[in-house]
JSON list of C-alpha atoms and ligand atoms in Angstrom, two decimals:
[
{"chain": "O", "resi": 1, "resn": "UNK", "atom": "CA", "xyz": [133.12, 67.47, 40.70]},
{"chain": "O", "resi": 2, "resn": "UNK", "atom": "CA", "xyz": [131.55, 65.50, 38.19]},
{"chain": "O", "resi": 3, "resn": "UNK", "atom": "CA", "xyz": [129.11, 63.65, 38.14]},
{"chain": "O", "resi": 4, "resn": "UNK", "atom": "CA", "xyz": [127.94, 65.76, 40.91]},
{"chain": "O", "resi": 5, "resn": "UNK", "atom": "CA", "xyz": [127.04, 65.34, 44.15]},
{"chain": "O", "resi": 6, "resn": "UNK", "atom": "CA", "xyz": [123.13, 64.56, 45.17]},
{"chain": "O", "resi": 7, "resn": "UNK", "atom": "CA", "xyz": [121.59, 65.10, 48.57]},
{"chain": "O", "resi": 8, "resn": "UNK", "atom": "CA", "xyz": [119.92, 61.96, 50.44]},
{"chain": "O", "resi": 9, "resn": "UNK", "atom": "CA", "xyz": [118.48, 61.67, 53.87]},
{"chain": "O", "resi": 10, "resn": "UNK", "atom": "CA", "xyz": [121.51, 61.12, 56.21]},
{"chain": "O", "resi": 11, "resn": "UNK", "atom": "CA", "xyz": [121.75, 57.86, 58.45]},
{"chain": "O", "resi": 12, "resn": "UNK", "atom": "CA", "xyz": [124.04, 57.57, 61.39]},
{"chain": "O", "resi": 13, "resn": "UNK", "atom": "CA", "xyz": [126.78, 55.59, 59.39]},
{"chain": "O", "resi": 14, "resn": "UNK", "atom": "CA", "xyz": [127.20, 59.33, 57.64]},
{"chain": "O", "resi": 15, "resn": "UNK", "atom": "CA", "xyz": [127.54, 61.05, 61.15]},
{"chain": "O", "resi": 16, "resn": "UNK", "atom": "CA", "xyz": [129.93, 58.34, 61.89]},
{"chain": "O", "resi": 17, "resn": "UNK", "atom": "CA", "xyz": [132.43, 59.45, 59.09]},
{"chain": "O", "resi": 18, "resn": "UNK", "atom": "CA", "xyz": [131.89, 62.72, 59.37]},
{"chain": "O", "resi": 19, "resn": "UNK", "atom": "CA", "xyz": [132.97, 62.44, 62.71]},
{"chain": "O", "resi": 20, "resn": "UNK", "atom": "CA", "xyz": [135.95, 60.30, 61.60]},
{"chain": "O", "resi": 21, "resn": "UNK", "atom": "CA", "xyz": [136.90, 63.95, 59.52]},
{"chain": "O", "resi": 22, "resn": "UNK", "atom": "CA", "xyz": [137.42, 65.85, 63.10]},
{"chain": "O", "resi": 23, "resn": "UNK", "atom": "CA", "xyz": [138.93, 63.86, 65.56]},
{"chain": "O", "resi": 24, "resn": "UNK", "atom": "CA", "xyz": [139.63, 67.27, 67.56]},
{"chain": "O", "resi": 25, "resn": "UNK", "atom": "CA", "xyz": [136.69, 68.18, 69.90]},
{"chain": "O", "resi": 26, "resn": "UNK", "atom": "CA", "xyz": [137.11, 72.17, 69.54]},
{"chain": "O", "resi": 27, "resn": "UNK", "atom": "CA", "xyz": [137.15, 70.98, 65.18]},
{"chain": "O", "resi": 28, "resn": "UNK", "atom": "CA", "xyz": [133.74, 68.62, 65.74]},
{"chain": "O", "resi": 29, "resn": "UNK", "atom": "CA", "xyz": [131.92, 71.43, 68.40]},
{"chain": "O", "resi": 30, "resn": "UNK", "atom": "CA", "xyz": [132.59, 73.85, 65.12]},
{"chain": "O", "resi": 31, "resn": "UNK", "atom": "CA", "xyz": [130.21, 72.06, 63.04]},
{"chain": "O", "resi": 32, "resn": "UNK", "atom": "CA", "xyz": [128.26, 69.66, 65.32]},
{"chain": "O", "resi": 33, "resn": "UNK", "atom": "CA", "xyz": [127.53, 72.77, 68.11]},
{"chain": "O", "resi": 34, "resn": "UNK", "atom": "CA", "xyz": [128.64, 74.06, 70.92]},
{"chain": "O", "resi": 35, "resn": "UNK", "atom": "CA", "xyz": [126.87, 71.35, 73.64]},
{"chain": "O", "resi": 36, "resn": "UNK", "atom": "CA", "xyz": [128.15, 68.30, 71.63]},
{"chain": "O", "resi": 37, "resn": "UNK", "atom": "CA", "xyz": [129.15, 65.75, 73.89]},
{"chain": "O", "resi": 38, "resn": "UNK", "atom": "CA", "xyz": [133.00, 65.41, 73.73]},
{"chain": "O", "resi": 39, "resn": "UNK", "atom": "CA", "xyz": [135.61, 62.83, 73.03]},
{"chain": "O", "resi": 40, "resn": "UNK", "atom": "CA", "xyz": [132.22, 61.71, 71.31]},
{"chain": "O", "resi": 41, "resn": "UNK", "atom": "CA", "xyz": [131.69, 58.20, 69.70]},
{"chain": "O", "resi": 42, "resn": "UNK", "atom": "CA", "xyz": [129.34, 57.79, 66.69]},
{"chain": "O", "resi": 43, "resn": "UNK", "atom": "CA", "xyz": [126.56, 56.68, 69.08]},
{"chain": "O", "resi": 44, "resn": "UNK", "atom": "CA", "xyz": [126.99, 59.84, 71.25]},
{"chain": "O", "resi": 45, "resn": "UNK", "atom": "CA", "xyz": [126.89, 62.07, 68.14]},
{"chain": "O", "resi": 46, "resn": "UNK", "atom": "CA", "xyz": [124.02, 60.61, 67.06]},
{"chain": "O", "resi": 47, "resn": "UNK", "atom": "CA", "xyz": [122.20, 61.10, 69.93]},
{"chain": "O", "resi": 48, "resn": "UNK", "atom": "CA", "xyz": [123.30, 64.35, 70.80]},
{"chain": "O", "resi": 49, "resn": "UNK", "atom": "CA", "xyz": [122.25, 65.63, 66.47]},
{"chain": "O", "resi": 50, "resn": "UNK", "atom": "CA", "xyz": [119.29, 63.04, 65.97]},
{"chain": "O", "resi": 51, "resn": "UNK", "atom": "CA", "xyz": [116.54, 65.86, 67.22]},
{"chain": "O", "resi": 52, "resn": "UNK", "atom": "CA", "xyz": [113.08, 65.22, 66.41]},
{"chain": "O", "resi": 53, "resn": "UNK", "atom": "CA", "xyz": [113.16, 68.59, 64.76]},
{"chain": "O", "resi": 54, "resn": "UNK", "atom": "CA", "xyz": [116.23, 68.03, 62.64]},
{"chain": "O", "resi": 55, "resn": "UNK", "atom": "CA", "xyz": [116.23, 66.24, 59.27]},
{"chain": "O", "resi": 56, "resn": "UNK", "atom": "CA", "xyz": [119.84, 64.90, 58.82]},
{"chain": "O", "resi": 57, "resn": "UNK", "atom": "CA", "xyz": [120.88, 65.23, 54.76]},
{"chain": "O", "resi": 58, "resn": "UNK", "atom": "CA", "xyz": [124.08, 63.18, 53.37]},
{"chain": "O", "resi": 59, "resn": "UNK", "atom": "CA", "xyz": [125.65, 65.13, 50.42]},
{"chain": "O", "resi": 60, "resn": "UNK", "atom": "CA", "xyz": [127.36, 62.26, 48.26]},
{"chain": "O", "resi": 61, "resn": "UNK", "atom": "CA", "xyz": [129.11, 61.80, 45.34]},
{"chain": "O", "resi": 62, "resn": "UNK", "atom": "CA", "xyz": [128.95, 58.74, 42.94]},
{"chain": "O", "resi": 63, "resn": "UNK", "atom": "CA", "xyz": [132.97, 58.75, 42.92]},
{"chain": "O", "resi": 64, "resn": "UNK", "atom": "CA", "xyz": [134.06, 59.70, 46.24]},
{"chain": "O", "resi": 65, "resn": "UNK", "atom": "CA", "xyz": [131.53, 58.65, 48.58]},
{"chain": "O", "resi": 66, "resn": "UNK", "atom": "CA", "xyz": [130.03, 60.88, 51.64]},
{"chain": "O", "resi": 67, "resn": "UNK", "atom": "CA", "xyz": [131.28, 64.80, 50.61]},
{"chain": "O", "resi": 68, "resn": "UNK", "atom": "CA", "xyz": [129.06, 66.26, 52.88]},
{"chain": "O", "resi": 69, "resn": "UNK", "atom": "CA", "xyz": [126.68, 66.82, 55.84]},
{"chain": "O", "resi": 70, "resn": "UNK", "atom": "CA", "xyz": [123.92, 68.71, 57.50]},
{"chain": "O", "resi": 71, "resn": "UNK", "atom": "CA", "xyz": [120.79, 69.01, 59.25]},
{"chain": "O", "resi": 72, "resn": "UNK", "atom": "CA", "xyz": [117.85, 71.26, 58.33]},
{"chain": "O", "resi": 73, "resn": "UNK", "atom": "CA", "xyz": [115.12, 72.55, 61.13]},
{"chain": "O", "resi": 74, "resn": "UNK", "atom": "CA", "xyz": [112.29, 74.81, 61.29]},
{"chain": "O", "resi": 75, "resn": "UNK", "atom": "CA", "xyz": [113.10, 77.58, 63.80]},
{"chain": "O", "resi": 76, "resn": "UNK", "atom": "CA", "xyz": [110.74, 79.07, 65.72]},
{"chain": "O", "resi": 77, "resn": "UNK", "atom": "CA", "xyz": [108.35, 78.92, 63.19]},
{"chain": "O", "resi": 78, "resn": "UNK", "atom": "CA", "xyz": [109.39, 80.93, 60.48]},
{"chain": "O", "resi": 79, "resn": "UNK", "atom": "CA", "xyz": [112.93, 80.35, 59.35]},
{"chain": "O", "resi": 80, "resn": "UNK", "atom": "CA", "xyz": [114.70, 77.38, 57.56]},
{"chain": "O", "resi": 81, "resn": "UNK", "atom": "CA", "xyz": [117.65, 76.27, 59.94]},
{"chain": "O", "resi": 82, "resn": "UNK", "atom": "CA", "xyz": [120.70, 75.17, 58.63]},
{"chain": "O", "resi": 83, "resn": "UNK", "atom": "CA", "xyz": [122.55, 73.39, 61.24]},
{"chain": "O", "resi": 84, "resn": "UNK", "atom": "CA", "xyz": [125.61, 71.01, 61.27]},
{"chain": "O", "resi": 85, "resn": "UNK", "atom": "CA", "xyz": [127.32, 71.56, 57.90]},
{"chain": "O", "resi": 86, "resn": "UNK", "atom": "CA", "xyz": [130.47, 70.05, 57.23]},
{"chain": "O", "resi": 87, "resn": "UNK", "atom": "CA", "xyz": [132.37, 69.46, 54.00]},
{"chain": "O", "resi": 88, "resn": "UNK", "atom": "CA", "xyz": [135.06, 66.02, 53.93]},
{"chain": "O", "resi": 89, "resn": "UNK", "atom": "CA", "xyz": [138.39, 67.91, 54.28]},
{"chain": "O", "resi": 90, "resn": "UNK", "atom": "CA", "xyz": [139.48, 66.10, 51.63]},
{"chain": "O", "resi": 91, "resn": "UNK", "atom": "CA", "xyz": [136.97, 68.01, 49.21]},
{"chain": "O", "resi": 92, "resn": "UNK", "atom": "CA", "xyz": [136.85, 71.74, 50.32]},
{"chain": "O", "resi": 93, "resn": "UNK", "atom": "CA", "xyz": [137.32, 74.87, 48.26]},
{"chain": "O", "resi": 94, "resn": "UNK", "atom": "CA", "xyz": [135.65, 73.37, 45.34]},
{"chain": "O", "resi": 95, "resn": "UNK", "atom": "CA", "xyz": [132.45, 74.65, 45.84]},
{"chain": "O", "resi": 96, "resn": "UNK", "atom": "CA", "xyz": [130.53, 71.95, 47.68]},
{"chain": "O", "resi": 97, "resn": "UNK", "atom": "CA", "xyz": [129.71, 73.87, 51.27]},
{"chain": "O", "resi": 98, "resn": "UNK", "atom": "CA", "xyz": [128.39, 76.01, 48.67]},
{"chain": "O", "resi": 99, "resn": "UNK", "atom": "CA", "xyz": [126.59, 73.35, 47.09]},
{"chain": "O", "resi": 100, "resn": "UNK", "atom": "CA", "xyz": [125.39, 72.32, 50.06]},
{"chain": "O", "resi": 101, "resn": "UNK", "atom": "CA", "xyz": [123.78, 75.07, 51.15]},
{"chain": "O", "resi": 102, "resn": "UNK", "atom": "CA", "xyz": [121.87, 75.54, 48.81]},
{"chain": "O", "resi": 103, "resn": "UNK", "atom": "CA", "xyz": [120.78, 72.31, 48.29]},
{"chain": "O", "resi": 104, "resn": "UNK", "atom": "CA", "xyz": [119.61, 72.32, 52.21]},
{"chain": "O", "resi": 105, "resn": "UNK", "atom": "CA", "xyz": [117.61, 75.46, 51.53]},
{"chain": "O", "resi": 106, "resn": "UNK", "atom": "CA", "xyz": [115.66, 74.08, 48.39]},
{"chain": "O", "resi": 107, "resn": "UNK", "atom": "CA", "xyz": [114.90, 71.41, 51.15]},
{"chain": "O", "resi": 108, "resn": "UNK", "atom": "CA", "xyz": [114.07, 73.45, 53.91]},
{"chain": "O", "resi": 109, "resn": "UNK", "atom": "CA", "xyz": [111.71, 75.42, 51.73]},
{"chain": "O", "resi": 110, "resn": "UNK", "atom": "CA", "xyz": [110.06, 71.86, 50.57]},
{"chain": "O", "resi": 111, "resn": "UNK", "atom": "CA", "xyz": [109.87, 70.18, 54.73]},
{"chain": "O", "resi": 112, "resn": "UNK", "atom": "CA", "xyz": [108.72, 73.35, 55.61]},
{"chain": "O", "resi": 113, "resn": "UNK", "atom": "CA", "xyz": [106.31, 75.40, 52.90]},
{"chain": "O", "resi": 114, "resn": "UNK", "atom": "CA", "xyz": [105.17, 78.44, 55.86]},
{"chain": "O", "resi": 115, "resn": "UNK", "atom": "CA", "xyz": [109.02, 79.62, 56.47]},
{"chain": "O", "resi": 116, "resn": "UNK", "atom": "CA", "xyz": [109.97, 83.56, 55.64]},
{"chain": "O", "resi": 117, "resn": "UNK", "atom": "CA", "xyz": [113.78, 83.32, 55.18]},
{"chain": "O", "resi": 118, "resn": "UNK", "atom": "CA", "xyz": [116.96, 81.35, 56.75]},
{"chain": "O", "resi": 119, "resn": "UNK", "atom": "CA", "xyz": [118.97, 80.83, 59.36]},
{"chain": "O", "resi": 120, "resn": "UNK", "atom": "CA", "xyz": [122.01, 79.35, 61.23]},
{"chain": "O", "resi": 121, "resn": "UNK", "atom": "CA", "xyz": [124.55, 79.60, 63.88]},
{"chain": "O", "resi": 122, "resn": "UNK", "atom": "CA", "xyz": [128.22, 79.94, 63.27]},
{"chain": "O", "resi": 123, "resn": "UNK", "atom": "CA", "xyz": [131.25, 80.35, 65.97]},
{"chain": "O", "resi": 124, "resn": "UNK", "atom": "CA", "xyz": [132.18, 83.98, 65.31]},
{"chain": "O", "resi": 125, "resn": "UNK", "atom": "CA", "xyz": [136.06, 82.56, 64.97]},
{"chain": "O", "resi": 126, "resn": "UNK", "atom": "CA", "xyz": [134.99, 80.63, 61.69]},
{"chain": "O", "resi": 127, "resn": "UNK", "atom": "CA", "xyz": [135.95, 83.42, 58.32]},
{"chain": "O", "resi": 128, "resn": "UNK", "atom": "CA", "xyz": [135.60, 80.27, 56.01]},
{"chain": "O", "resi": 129, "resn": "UNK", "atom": "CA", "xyz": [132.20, 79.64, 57.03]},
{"chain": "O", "resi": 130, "resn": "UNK", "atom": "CA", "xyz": [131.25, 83.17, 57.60]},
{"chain": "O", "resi": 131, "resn": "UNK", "atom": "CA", "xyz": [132.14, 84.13, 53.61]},
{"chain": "O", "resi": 132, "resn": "UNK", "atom": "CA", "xyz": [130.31, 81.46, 52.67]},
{"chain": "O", "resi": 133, "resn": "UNK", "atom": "CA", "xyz": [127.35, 82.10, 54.41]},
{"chain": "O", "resi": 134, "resn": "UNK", "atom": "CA", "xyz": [127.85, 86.15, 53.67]},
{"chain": "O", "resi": 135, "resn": "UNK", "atom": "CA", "xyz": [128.53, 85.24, 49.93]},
{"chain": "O", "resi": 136, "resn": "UNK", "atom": "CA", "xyz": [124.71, 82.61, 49.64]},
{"chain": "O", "resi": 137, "resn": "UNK", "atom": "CA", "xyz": [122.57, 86.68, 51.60]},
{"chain": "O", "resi": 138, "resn": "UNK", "atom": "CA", "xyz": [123.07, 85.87, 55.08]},
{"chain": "O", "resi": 139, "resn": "UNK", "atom": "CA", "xyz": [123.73, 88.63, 57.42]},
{"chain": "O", "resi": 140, "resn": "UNK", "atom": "CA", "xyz": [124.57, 88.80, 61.01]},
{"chain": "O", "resi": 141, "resn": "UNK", "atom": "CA", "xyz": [122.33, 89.12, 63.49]},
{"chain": "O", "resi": 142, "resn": "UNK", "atom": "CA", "xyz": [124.16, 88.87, 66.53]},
{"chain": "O", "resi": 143, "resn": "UNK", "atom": "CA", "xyz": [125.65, 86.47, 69.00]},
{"chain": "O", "resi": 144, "resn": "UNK", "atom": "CA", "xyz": [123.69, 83.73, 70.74]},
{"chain": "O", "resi": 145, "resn": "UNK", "atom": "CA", "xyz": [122.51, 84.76, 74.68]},
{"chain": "O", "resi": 146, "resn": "UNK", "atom": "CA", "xyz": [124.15, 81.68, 75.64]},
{"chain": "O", "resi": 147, "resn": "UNK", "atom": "CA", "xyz": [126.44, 80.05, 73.11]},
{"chain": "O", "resi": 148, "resn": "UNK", "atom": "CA", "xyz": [129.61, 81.48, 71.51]},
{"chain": "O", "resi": 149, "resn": "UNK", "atom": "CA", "xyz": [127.61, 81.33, 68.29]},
{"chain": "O", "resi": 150, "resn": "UNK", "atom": "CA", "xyz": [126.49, 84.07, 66.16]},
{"chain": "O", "resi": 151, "resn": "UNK", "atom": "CA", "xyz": [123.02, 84.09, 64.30]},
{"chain": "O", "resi": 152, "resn": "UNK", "atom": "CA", "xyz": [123.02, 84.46, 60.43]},
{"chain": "O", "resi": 153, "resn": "UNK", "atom": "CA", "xyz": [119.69, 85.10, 58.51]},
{"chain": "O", "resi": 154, "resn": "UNK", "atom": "CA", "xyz": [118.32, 85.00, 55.13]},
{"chain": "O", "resi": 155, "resn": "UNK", "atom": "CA", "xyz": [115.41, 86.10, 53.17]},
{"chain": "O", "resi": 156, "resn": "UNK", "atom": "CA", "xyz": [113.83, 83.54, 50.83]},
{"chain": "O", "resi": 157, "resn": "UNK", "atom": "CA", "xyz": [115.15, 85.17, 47.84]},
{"chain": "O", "resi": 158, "resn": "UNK", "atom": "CA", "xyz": [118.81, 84.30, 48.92]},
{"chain": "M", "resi": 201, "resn": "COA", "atom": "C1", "xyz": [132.86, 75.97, 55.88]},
{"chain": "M", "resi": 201, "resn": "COA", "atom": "C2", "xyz": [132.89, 74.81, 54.86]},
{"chain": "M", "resi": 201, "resn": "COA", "atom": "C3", "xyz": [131.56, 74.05, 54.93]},
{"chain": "M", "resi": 201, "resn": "COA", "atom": "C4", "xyz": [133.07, 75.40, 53.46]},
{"chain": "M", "resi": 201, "resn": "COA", "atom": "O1", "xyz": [133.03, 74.31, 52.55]},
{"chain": "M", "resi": 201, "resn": "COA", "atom": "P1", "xyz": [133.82, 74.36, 51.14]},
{"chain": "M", "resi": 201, "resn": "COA", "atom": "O2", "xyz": [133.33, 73.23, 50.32]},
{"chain": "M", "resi": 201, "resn": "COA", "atom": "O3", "xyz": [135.28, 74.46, 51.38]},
{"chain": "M", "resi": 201, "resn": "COA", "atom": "O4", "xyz": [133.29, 75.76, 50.57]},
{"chain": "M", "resi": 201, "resn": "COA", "atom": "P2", "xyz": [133.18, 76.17, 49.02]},
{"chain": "M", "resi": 201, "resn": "COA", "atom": "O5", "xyz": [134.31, 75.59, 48.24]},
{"chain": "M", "resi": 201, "resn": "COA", "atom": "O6", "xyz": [131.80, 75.91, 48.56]},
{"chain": "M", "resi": 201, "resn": "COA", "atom": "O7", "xyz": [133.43, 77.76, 49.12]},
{"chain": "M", "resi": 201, "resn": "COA", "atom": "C5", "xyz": [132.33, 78.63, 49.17]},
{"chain": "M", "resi": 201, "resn": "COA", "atom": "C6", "xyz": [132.77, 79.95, 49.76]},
{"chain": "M", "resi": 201, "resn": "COA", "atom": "O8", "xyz": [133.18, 79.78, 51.11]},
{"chain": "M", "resi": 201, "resn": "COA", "atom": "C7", "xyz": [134.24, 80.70, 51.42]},
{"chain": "M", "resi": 201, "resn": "COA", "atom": "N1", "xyz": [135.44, 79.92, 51.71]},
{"chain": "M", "resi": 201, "resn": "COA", "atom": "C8", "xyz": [135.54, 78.57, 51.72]},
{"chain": "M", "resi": 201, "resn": "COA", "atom": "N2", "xyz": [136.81, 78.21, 52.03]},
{"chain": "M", "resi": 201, "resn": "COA", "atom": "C9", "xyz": [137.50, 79.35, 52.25]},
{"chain": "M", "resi": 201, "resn": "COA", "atom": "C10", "xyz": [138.85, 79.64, 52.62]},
{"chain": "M", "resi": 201, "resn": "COA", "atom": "N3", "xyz": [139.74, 78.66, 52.84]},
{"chain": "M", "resi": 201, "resn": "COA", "atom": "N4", "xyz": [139.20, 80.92, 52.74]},
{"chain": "M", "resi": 201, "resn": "COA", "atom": "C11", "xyz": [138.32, 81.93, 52.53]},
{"chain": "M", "resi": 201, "resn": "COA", "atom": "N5", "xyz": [137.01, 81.72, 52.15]},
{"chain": "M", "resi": 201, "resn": "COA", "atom": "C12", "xyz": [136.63, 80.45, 52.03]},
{"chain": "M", "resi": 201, "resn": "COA", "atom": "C13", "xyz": [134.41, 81.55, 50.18]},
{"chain": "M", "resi": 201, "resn": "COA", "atom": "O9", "xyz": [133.53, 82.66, 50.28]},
{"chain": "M", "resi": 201, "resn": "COA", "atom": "C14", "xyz": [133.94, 80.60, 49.08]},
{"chain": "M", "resi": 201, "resn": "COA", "atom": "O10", "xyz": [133.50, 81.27, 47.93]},
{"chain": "M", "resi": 201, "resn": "COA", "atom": "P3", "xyz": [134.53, 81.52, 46.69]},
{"chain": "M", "resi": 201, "resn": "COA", "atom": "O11", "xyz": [135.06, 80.16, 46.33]},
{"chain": "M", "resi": 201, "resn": "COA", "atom": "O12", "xyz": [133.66, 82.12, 45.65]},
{"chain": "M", "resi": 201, "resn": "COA", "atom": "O13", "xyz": [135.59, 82.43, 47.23]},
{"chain": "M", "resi": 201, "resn": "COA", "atom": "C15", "xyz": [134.10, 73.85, 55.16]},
{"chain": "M", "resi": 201, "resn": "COA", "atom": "O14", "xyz": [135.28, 74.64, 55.24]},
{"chain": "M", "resi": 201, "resn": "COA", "atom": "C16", "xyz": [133.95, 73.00, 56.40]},
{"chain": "M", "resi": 201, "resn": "COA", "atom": "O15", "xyz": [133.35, 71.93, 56.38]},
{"chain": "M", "resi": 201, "resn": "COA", "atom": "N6", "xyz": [134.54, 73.48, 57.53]},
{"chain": "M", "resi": 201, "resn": "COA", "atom": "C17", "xyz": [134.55, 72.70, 58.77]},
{"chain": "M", "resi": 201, "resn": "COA", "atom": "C18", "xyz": [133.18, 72.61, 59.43]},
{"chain": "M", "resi": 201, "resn": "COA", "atom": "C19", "xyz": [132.57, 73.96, 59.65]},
{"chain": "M", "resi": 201, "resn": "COA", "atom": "O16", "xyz": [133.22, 74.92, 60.08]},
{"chain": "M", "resi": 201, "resn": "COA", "atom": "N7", "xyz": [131.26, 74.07, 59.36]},
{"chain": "M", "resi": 201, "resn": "COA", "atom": "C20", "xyz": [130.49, 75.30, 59.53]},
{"chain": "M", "resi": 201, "resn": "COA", "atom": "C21", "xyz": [129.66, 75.19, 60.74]},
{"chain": "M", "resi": 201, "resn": "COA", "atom": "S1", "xyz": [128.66, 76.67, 61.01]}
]
C-alpha cells in the first residue's frame, strides 16, 4: 500500500469502525476476546477494551482511512502483549496484520523498556492468525486455564 500506513494512538471513533467490520459476535469475540460484551455497541466495546493497562493503536493509511487496530499491554511484567488485532476486511492479505505487528512490538518495546519477549492470545480455530503470528517467532504455549484462547510467545529478537 503506498504511501504506507502509520500507527497513531487509537480513539474510540477507531473501535467504532472496527466494530462496524464484524457485525457477527463469534467474528468481533475473535479479535476483541473472548468476555466481550455481545450484540456490543461502540460504547460497550469501548468500555469492555479501554483497560488502564492497554494502549489502543489505530493503523491508518493516508488513502484509505482506518486499516487497522490493536492494543498493546505489559503482561505480568515481562512480556509485550499484543491484544485485539484486526485488519479492515477490505485490506487483508497484503501484508498489513503483518505490518501491524510489528509495528505494535517496536511500541511495546518503547511503553515498556524492562519486557523479555512477546505475547498474545489467539482462539486455537484461527490458521490465518496463527501463521501470522508463527511466521513474526511466536510459538505456542498452550491454551488459556479459562478461555478458549491459546498463548503465543516471543523473544525480543522476533
Ligand atoms: C489475522 C489478520 C490480522 C491477518 O491480517 P492480514 O493483513 O490479512 O495479514 P497479512 O497480509 O499481513 O499476512 C501475514 C501472514 O498471515 C498469514 N495469513 C494471512 N491471511 C491468510 C490466509 N487467508 N490464509 C493463510 N495464511 C494467511 C500468512 O502467514 C501471511 O504471510 P504470507 O503472506 O507471507 O503467507 C486478519 O486476517 C484479521 O484481521 N482477521 C480477523 C481478526 C482476527 O482474527 N484477529 C486476530 C486476533 S488474535
Amino acid at each position: 500500500m503506498n504511501p504506507p500506513p502509520v500507527l497513531r494512538r487509537a480513539t474510540p471513533a477507531d473501535a467504532a469502525v472496527a466494530l462496524a467490520w464484524t457485525p457477527g459476535d463469534d467474528d468481533l469475540r475473535r479479535w476483541a476476546g473472548p468476555s466481550t460484551r455481545c450484540p456490543a455497541t461502540p460504547e460497550s466495546l469501548w468500555a469492555d477494551i479501554n483497560n488502564a493497562d492497554a494502549t489502543p493503536f489505530a493503523l491508518e493509511s493516508p488513502e484509505h482511512g482506518l486499516v487497522g487496530f490493536g492494543q498493546v499491554r505489559f503482561r505480568e511484567q515481562t512480556y509485550g502483549h499484543l491484544a485485539r488485532i484486526i485488519v479492515s476486511p477490505h485490506h487483508r492479505g497484503l501484508g498489513l496484520g503483518r505490518l501491524l505487528c510489528t509495528t505494535l512490538m517496536r511500541e511495546a518495546l518503547k511503553l515498556h523498556p524492562a519486557i523479555t519477549g512477546y505475547s498474545l492470545y489467539v482462539f486455537p480455530d484461527n490458521p490465518n492468525a496463527i501463521a501470522l503470528y508463527r511466521s513474526l517467532g511466536f510459538v505456542d504455549r498452550g491454551m488459556h486455564p479459562t478461555y478458549y484462547c491459546m498463548l503465543m510467545e516471543a523473544p525480543l529478537s522476533a
